[in-house]
XYZ file of C-alpha atoms in Angstrom:
377
model
C 330.076 118.281 69.696
C 329.887 120.095 66.459
C 326.466 120.980 65.160
C 326.836 118.991 61.973
C 327.949 115.921 63.862
C 324.928 116.186 66.177
C 322.566 116.527 63.176
C 324.102 113.453 61.527
C 323.633 111.474 64.773
C 319.948 112.428 64.952
C 319.372 111.453 61.333
C 321.033 108.109 61.943
C 318.909 107.453 65.035
C 315.719 108.369 63.157
C 316.568 106.003 60.304
C 317.261 103.197 62.761
C 313.874 103.748 64.464
C 312.009 103.870 61.142
C 313.730 100.683 60.007
C 312.682 98.919 63.221
C 309.074 100.038 62.829
C 309.009 98.953 59.197
C 310.265 95.485 60.101
C 307.429 95.050 62.604
C 304.552 95.712 60.035
C 302.933 92.670 58.174
C 303.996 92.182 54.585
C 302.330 90.486 51.576
C 304.072 87.259 50.867
C 305.156 86.516 47.335
C 307.172 83.482 48.244
C 306.285 79.916 47.245
C 304.731 77.485 49.712
C 307.208 76.272 52.305
C 308.877 79.648 52.683
C 307.067 80.360 55.929
C 310.282 80.950 57.789
C 310.951 83.981 55.601
C 307.459 85.508 55.932
C 307.471 86.470 59.535
C 304.691 86.356 62.085
C 302.204 88.707 60.290
C 302.280 86.750 56.993
C 301.290 83.434 58.754
C 298.171 84.995 60.314
C 296.980 86.291 56.957
C 297.358 82.856 55.340
C 295.358 81.142 58.086
C 292.524 83.682 57.765
C 292.398 83.158 53.999
C 292.265 79.378 54.451
C 289.409 79.681 56.925
C 287.453 81.906 54.563
C 287.979 79.434 51.772
C 286.794 76.514 53.909
C 283.750 78.465 55.062
C 282.897 79.436 51.539
C 283.195 75.855 50.362
C 281.019 74.684 53.238
C 278.377 77.309 52.406
C 278.402 76.274 48.763
C 277.973 72.624 49.783
C 275.070 73.550 52.067
C 273.486 75.602 49.312
C 273.838 72.730 46.844
C 272.299 70.355 49.389
C 269.378 72.738 49.951
C 268.842 73.121 46.207
C 268.911 69.350 45.796
C 266.373 68.879 48.611
C 264.172 71.610 47.180
C 264.295 69.950 43.785
C 263.333 66.605 45.312
C 260.382 68.223 47.122
C 259.225 69.846 43.896
C 259.368 66.526 42.075
C 257.429 64.861 44.883
C 254.746 67.568 44.764
C 254.516 67.255 41.007
C 253.951 63.528 41.334
C 251.260 64.088 43.958
C 249.584 66.754 41.811
C 249.717 64.414 38.871
C 248.065 61.624 40.867
C 245.428 64.068 42.183
C 244.723 65.318 38.677
C 244.398 61.773 37.413
C 242.056 60.854 40.284
C 240.070 64.050 39.773
C 239.871 63.353 36.083
C 238.655 59.825 36.733
C 236.092 61.085 39.281
C 234.958 63.776 36.855
C 234.579 61.262 34.059
C 232.653 58.916 36.362
C 230.386 61.756 37.550
C 229.811 62.934 33.989
C 228.868 59.405 33.036
C 226.472 59.109 35.983
C 224.931 62.501 35.190
C 224.533 61.494 31.570
C 222.862 58.227 32.541
C 220.614 60.074 34.983
C 219.700 62.670 32.381
C 218.873 59.938 29.906
C 216.752 58.175 32.506
C 214.998 61.418 33.430
C 214.292 62.126 29.805
C 212.694 58.718 29.564
C 210.328 59.062 32.579
C 209.619 62.766 32.903
C 207.166 63.274 30.131
C 203.853 64.770 31.184
C 201.884 61.655 30.275
C 204.220 59.390 32.212
C 204.104 61.616 35.293
C 200.311 61.650 35.264
C 200.164 57.896 34.717
C 202.603 57.248 37.578
C 200.644 59.509 39.922
C 197.333 57.943 38.928
C 198.693 54.431 39.465
C 200.146 55.432 42.833
C 196.807 56.861 43.999
C 194.878 53.804 42.828
C 197.323 51.499 44.606
C 197.027 53.466 47.865
C 193.270 53.921 47.748
C 191.640 51.506 50.238
C 188.706 49.255 49.337
C 185.141 50.444 49.764
C 183.584 50.529 53.210
C 181.490 47.368 53.176
C 178.572 47.029 55.600
C 179.095 43.262 55.538
C 182.216 43.853 57.621
C 180.236 45.601 60.374
C 180.122 44.182 63.868
C 176.622 43.837 65.382
C 175.042 47.033 66.611
C 176.984 49.645 64.651
C 174.529 49.986 61.719
C 170.718 50.423 61.620
C 168.841 47.113 61.478
C 165.297 45.721 61.087
C 164.171 42.928 63.347
C 162.024 40.131 61.967
C 159.187 38.576 63.923
C 161.374 35.559 64.515
C 163.979 37.749 66.201
C 166.450 37.741 63.309
C 168.256 40.984 62.432
C 167.973 42.249 58.861
C 170.357 44.889 57.548
C 168.178 47.884 56.676
C 170.728 49.220 54.163
C 170.930 45.845 52.477
C 167.129 45.605 52.178
C 166.783 49.224 51.097
C 164.195 51.672 52.342
C 161.255 49.451 53.168
C 158.130 50.060 55.205
C 157.292 48.221 58.385
C 155.159 45.164 57.641
C 153.518 42.434 59.655
C 156.633 40.320 59.158
C 159.153 42.945 60.275
C 159.360 45.756 62.709
C 161.969 48.488 62.933
C 164.297 48.734 65.885
C 164.864 52.434 66.703
C 168.312 52.969 65.244
C 171.093 54.647 67.161
C 171.713 58.183 65.976
C 175.462 57.543 65.775
C 174.918 54.367 63.755
C 173.001 56.433 61.211
C 175.895 58.907 61.106
C 178.292 56.050 60.390
C 176.053 54.737 57.612
C 175.846 58.180 56.014
C 179.609 58.770 56.270
C 180.270 55.397 54.665
C 178.017 56.306 51.735
C 179.766 59.653 51.253
C 183.280 58.184 51.318
C 182.335 55.321 49.005
C 180.868 57.812 46.548
C 184.069 59.894 46.678
C 186.236 56.829 46.057
C 184.045 55.923 43.107
C 184.557 59.377 41.597
C 188.330 59.095 42.083
C 188.610 55.595 40.631
C 186.376 56.379 37.646
C 188.180 59.599 36.740
C 191.647 58.027 37.064
C 190.571 55.096 34.906
C 189.313 57.528 32.258
C 192.590 59.467 32.373
C 194.612 56.285 31.837
C 192.412 55.238 28.920
C 192.592 58.727 27.364
C 196.399 58.772 27.569
C 196.446 55.337 25.985
C 194.239 56.596 23.138
C 191.313 54.359 23.986
C 188.849 57.214 24.615
C 188.622 60.852 23.581
C 190.204 63.356 25.954
C 187.112 65.228 27.102
C 187.175 68.499 29.022
C 186.449 66.738 32.323
C 189.284 64.259 31.755
C 191.634 67.059 30.731
C 190.810 68.988 33.919
C 191.754 65.955 36.001
C 194.921 65.489 33.908
C 196.016 69.118 34.351
C 195.291 69.088 38.088
C 197.338 65.922 38.672
C 200.207 67.391 36.666
C 200.508 70.337 39.097
C 199.756 68.298 42.257
C 196.365 69.897 42.763
C 193.133 68.207 43.825
C 190.906 68.009 40.705
C 187.697 70.028 40.921
C 185.733 66.888 40.131
C 187.081 65.310 43.333
C 186.767 68.453 45.444
C 183.081 68.793 44.501
C 182.424 65.301 45.844
C 184.634 65.721 48.930
C 184.857 67.657 52.176
C 186.391 71.189 52.331
C 190.184 71.063 52.221
C 193.104 73.268 51.204
C 195.700 70.477 51.078
C 197.756 69.720 47.937
C 197.115 66.457 46.126
C 199.618 64.266 47.984
C 198.565 65.401 51.460
C 194.907 65.284 50.433
C 195.154 61.621 49.389
C 196.994 60.721 52.619
C 194.317 62.512 54.660
C 191.561 60.679 52.779
C 193.169 57.308 53.538
C 193.375 58.160 57.254
C 189.710 59.183 57.332
C 188.589 55.951 55.684
C 190.754 53.974 58.118
C 189.019 55.658 61.076
C 185.545 54.764 59.827
C 186.640 51.240 58.920
C 187.808 50.709 62.502
C 184.466 52.047 63.750
C 182.668 49.678 61.373
C 184.697 46.560 62.205
C 185.585 47.146 65.867
C 182.545 48.952 67.211
C 181.932 52.405 68.649
C 185.255 54.157 69.390
C 185.997 55.584 72.834
C 186.910 58.916 71.219
C 186.056 60.362 67.820
C 188.265 62.061 65.243
C 186.079 65.128 64.874
C 187.917 66.641 61.911
C 187.708 63.320 60.042
C 183.964 63.544 59.493
C 182.527 64.420 56.123
C 179.666 66.263 57.844
C 180.617 67.052 61.488
C 177.385 68.995 62.095
C 175.425 65.778 61.610
C 177.645 64.034 64.160
C 176.993 66.739 66.779
C 173.254 66.572 66.145
C 173.364 62.783 66.617
C 175.099 63.231 69.994
C 172.353 65.639 71.106
C 169.660 63.243 69.874
C 171.205 60.362 71.814
C 171.224 62.406 75.015
C 167.663 63.685 74.425
C 166.306 60.142 73.920
C 168.138 58.856 76.973
C 166.753 61.513 79.318
C 163.539 62.234 77.371
C 164.368 65.911 76.856
C 163.482 68.216 73.957
C 166.537 68.399 71.723
C 166.117 72.132 71.170
C 166.749 72.746 74.908
C 170.183 71.113 74.806
C 173.532 72.801 74.334
C 177.072 71.501 74.583
C 179.321 72.014 77.551
C 183.006 71.623 76.671
C 185.660 70.283 79.004
C 189.340 69.748 78.165
C 190.980 66.509 79.322
C 194.551 65.836 80.389
C 194.377 62.322 78.941
C 195.689 61.738 75.439
C 193.475 60.057 72.850
C 195.617 56.907 72.841
C 195.180 56.440 76.606
C 191.370 56.736 76.609
C 189.917 53.222 76.739
C 186.225 53.806 77.522
C 183.641 56.256 76.242
C 181.971 58.687 78.665
C 178.517 57.809 80.050
C 177.063 60.921 78.370
C 178.347 62.928 75.442
C 181.481 62.067 73.452
C 185.240 62.564 73.569
C 186.604 64.219 70.439
C 190.095 65.028 69.132
C 191.624 66.456 65.973
C 191.178 70.207 66.546
C 193.912 72.813 66.224
C 194.427 76.344 67.523
C 195.789 79.178 65.410
C 197.717 82.105 66.971
C 197.477 80.434 70.395
C 198.566 77.299 72.241
C 197.342 75.076 75.040
C 199.086 74.839 78.415
C 198.699 71.267 79.711
C 199.732 72.291 83.239
C 197.244 75.094 83.759
C 194.704 73.560 81.305
C 194.157 76.981 79.781
C 194.889 78.811 76.549
C 198.218 80.631 76.349
C 200.335 82.586 73.913
C 201.504 80.789 70.795
C 204.954 79.232 70.912
C 207.764 80.643 68.730
C 207.715 79.154 65.249
C 204.441 77.268 65.828
C 201.541 78.403 63.658
C 199.051 75.694 64.681
C 198.892 74.062 68.113
C 197.124 70.784 68.835
C 194.047 71.064 71.042
C 193.600 68.545 73.862
C 190.907 65.889 73.889
C 187.558 67.588 74.561
C 184.460 66.212 76.247
C 181.324 67.370 74.417
C 178.635 66.996 77.073
C 175.001 67.965 76.275
C 173.322 70.026 78.994
C 169.781 71.353 79.279
C 169.567 75.143 78.936
C 173.328 75.414 79.386
C 174.813 78.897 79.505
C 178.616 79.137 79.422
C 180.168 81.303 82.166
C 181.456 84.725 81.103
C 185.029 83.614 81.834
C 184.872 81.091 78.982
C 186.367 82.221 75.680
C 184.127 81.641 72.655
C 186.232 80.996 69.557
C 185.007 80.308 66.012
C 185.583 76.796 64.645
C 186.397 76.213 60.982
C 186.215 72.800 59.311
C 188.433 73.466 56.297
C 191.469 71.194 56.415
C 194.764 72.975 55.756
């Protein structure tokens, strides 16, 4: 074959191959809907993909709108709740402000210095017990004088009188004399308290002049301190006014029970006005019983496991006492010995002690001698 003919054949074959390849490639359709038969296979796949994308996009937009709508509803709900909370808070605040205002007005009415002193004075007078009256005494607890006919005459009621042909003195019990003296001291203290409080009330009311003594009582009550006028007539104590008054009432109650119920089985040692006199009376009682010189007697101390409320009878000799405290130490009820102080406990209660007089008693060297203070704290 001629060279030109062969070249023309190759060009023809190449064109045919290129035409076949071109027919197989996908083409962009510009035809109207319904012309699918003219698009070919590639054009149909492109249309389906576009439709899917459109549907997906529409679905995403619908989901987004639904989420926005739900979010908006939640915001509105929260706003309503916040509004209700604010309204409730506002109402509570207004109510609290009103209560505070009423309380402040009430406080302003009652918290003047005069009113505070008057209220305290009235409270003390209301709590203060009546005087210790010897007419309430049971037989045998106070010193008496016996008449020739056998009748008993109250020595305190008759006053200090000498023995005559018509009367003779019964040797009084040492402890009964202590009771009589303690009654006199507490009655005198209550008189001082009642008189001074009455003067303070009258001075505040403008009925009497506010003297220096009345003003001292006024100032002391205002700061919850025991007035010097009372402290001078009382026993040593470091308590503030409220605790001091409560302690005084308990002391008077103890002596009233002694007066009206007879000799107690155990004695509140720290409740005495003059505890040294009580100890001397115990020694005198023992000395008279055994006919011993009182200056040869000394106390032997023994701790008891029994509590004061469980003791029903007094000892045959000596006395049981309670009401003592230990500082920087404690008492071990199991070993019945002193021990280290417990954590956080400044004062520990001492057990009931038996004060037993003994002739020429010398404590063993193993006993610990500790000082005893009578100032109430």
